[in-house]
Coordinates of N, CA, C and O in Angstrom, one line a residue:
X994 N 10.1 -7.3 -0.7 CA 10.8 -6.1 -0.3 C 10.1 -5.5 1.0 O 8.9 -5.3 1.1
X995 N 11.1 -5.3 2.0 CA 10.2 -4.6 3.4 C 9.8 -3.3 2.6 O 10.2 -2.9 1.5
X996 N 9.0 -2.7 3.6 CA 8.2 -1.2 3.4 C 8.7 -0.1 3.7 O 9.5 -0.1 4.6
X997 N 8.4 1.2 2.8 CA 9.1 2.1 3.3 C 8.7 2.4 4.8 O 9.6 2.8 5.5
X998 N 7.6 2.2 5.5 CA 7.1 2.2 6.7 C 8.1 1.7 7.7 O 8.3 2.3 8.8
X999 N 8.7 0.2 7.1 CA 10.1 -0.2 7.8 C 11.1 0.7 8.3 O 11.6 1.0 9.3
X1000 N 11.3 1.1 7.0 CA 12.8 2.6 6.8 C 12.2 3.6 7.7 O 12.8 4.0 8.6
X1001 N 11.2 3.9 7.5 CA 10.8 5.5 8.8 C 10.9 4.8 10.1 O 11.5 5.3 11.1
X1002 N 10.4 4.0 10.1 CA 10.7 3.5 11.2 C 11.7 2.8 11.8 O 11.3 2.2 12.8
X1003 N 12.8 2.7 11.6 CA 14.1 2.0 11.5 C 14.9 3.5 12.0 O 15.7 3.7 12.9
X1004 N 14.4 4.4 11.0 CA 14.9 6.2 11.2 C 14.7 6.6 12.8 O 15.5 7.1 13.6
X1005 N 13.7 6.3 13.0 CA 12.5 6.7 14.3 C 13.8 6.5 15.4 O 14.5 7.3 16.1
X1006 N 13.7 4.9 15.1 CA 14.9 4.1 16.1 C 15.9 4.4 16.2 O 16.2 4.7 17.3
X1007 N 16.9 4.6 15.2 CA 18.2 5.2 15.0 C 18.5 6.6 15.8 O 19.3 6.7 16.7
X1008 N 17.7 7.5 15.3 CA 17.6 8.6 16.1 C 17.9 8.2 17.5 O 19.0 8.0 18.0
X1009 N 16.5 8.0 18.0 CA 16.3 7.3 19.9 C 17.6 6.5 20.5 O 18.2 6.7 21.6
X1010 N 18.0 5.6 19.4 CA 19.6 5.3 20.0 C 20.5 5.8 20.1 O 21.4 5.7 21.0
X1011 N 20.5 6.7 19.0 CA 22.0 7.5 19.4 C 21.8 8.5 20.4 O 22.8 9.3 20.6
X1012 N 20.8 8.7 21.0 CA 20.3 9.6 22.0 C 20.9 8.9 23.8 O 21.3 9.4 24.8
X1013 N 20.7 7.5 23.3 CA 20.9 6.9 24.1 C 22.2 6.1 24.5 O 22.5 5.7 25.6
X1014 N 23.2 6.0 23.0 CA 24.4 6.0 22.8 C 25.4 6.7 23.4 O 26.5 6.4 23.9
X1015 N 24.5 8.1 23.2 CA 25.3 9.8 23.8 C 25.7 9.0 25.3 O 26.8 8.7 25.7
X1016 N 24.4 8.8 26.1 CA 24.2 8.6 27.7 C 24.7 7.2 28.0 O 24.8 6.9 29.2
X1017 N 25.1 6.3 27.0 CA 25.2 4.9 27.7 C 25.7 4.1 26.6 O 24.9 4.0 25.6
X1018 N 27.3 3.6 26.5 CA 27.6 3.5 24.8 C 27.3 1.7 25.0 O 27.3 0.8 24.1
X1019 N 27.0 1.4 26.1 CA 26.4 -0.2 25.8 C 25.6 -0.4 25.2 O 25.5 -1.6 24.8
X1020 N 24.5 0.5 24.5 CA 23.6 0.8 23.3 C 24.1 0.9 22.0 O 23.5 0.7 21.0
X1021 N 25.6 1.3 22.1 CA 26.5 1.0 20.6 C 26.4 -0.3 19.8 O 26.4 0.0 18.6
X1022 N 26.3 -1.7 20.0 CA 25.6 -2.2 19.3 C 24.7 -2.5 18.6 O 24.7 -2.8 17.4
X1023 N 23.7 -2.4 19.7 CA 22.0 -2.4 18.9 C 22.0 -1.1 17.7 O 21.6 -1.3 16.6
X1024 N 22.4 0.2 18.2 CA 22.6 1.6 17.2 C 23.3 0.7 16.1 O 22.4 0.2 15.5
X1025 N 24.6 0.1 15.6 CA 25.1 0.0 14.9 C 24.5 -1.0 14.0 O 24.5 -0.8 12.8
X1026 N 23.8 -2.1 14.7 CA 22.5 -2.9 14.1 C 21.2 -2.1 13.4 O 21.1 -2.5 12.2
X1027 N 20.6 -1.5 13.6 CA 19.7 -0.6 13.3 C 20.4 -0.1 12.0 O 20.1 -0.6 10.9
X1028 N 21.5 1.1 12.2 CA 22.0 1.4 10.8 C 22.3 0.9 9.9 O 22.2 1.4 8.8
X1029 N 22.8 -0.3 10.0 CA 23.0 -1.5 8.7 C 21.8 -2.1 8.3 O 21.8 -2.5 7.2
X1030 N 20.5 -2.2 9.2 CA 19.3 -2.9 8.4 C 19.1 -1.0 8.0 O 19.2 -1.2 6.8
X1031 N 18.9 0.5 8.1 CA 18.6 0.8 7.3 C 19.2 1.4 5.9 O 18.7 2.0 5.0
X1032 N 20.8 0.9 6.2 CA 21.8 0.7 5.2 C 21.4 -0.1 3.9 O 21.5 0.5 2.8
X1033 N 20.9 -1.4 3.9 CA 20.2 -2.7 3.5 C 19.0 -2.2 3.0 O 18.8 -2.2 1.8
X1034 N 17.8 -1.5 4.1 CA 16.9 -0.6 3.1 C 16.9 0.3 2.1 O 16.1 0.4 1.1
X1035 N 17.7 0.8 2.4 CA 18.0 1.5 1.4 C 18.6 1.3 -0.2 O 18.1 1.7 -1.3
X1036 N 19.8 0.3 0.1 CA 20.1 -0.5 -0.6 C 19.0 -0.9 -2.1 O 18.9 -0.8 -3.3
X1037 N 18.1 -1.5 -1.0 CA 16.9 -2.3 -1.3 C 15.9 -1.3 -2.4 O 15.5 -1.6 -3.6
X1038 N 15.7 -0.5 -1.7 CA 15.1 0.2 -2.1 C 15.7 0.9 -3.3 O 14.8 0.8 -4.2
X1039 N 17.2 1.6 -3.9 CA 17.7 1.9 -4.4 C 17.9 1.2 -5.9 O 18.0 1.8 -7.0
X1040 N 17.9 -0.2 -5.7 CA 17.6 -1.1 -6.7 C 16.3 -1.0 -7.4 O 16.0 -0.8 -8.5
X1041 N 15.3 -1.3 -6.1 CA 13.8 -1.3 -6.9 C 13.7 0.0 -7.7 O 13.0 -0.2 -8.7
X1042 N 14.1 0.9 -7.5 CA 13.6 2.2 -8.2 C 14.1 2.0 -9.8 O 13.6 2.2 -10.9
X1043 N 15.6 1.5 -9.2 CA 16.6 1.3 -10.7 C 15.5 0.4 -11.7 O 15.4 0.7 -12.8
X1044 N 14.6 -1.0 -11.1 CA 14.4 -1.6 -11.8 C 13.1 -0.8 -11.9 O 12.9 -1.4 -12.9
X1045 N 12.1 -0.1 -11.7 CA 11.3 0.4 -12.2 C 11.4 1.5 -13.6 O 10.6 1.6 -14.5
X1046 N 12.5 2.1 -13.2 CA 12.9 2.7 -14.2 C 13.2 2.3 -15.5 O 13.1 2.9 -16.5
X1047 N 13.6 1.3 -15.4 CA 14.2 0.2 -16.5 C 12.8 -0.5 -16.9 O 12.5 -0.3 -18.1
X1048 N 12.0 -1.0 -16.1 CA 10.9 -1.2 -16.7 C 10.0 -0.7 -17.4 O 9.3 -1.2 -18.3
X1049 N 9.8 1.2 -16.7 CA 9.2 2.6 -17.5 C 10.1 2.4 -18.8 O 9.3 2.4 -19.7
X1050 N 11.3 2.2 -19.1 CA 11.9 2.8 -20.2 C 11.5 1.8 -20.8 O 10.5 2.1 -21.6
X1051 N 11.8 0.8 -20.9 CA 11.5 -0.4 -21.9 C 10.1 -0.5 -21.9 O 9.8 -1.5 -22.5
X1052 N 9.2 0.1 -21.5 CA 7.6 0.1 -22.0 C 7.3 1.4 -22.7 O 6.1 1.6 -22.9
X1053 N 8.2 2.8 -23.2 CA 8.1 3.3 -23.7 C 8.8 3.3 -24.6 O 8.5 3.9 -25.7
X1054 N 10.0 2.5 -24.6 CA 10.5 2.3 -26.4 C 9.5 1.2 -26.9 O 9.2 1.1 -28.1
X1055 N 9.1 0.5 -26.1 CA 8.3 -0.8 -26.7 C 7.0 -0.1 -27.1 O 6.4 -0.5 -28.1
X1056 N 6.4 1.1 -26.4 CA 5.4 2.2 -27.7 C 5.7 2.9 -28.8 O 4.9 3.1 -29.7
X1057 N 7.2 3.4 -28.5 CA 7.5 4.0 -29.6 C 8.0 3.1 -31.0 O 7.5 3.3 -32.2
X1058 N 8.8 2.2 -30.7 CA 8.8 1.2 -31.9 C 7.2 0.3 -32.0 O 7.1 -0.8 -32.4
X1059 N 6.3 1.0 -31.6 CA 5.2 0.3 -32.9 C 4.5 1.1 -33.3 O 3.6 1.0 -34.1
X1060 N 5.2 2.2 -32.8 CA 4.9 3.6 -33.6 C 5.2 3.6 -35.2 O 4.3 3.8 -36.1
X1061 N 6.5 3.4 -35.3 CA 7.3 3.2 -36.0 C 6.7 2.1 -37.5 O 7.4 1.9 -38.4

């Protein structure tokens, strides 16, 4: 998985282009590139959390049934 360091900085970029989009839409490209890789991070990211969660939960039923 890329780093959230990626995503801030993917942000960084996005921003600077559409600044530059405003002044020169031949930069509409690359901007539109930029937001789908941080579309994709996010994505990315959005899953891992899901699966962390899923793995928190199943290690706390897995204490509580030997509780039991």
């Amino acid at each position: 998985m890329r780093s959230l360091d990626d995503l801030a900085k993917l942000y960084i970029y996005r921003d600077k282009l559409a600044e530059l989009v405003i002044h020169n839409e031949s930069f509409s490209p690359v901007f539109l590139r930029v937001e789908q890789e941080i579309a994709s991070l996010e994505e990315e990211k959005a899953a891992h959390d899901a699966q962390n969660v899923v793995a928190r939960a199943r290690a706390i039923a897995s204490r509580q049934k030997a509780m039991v």
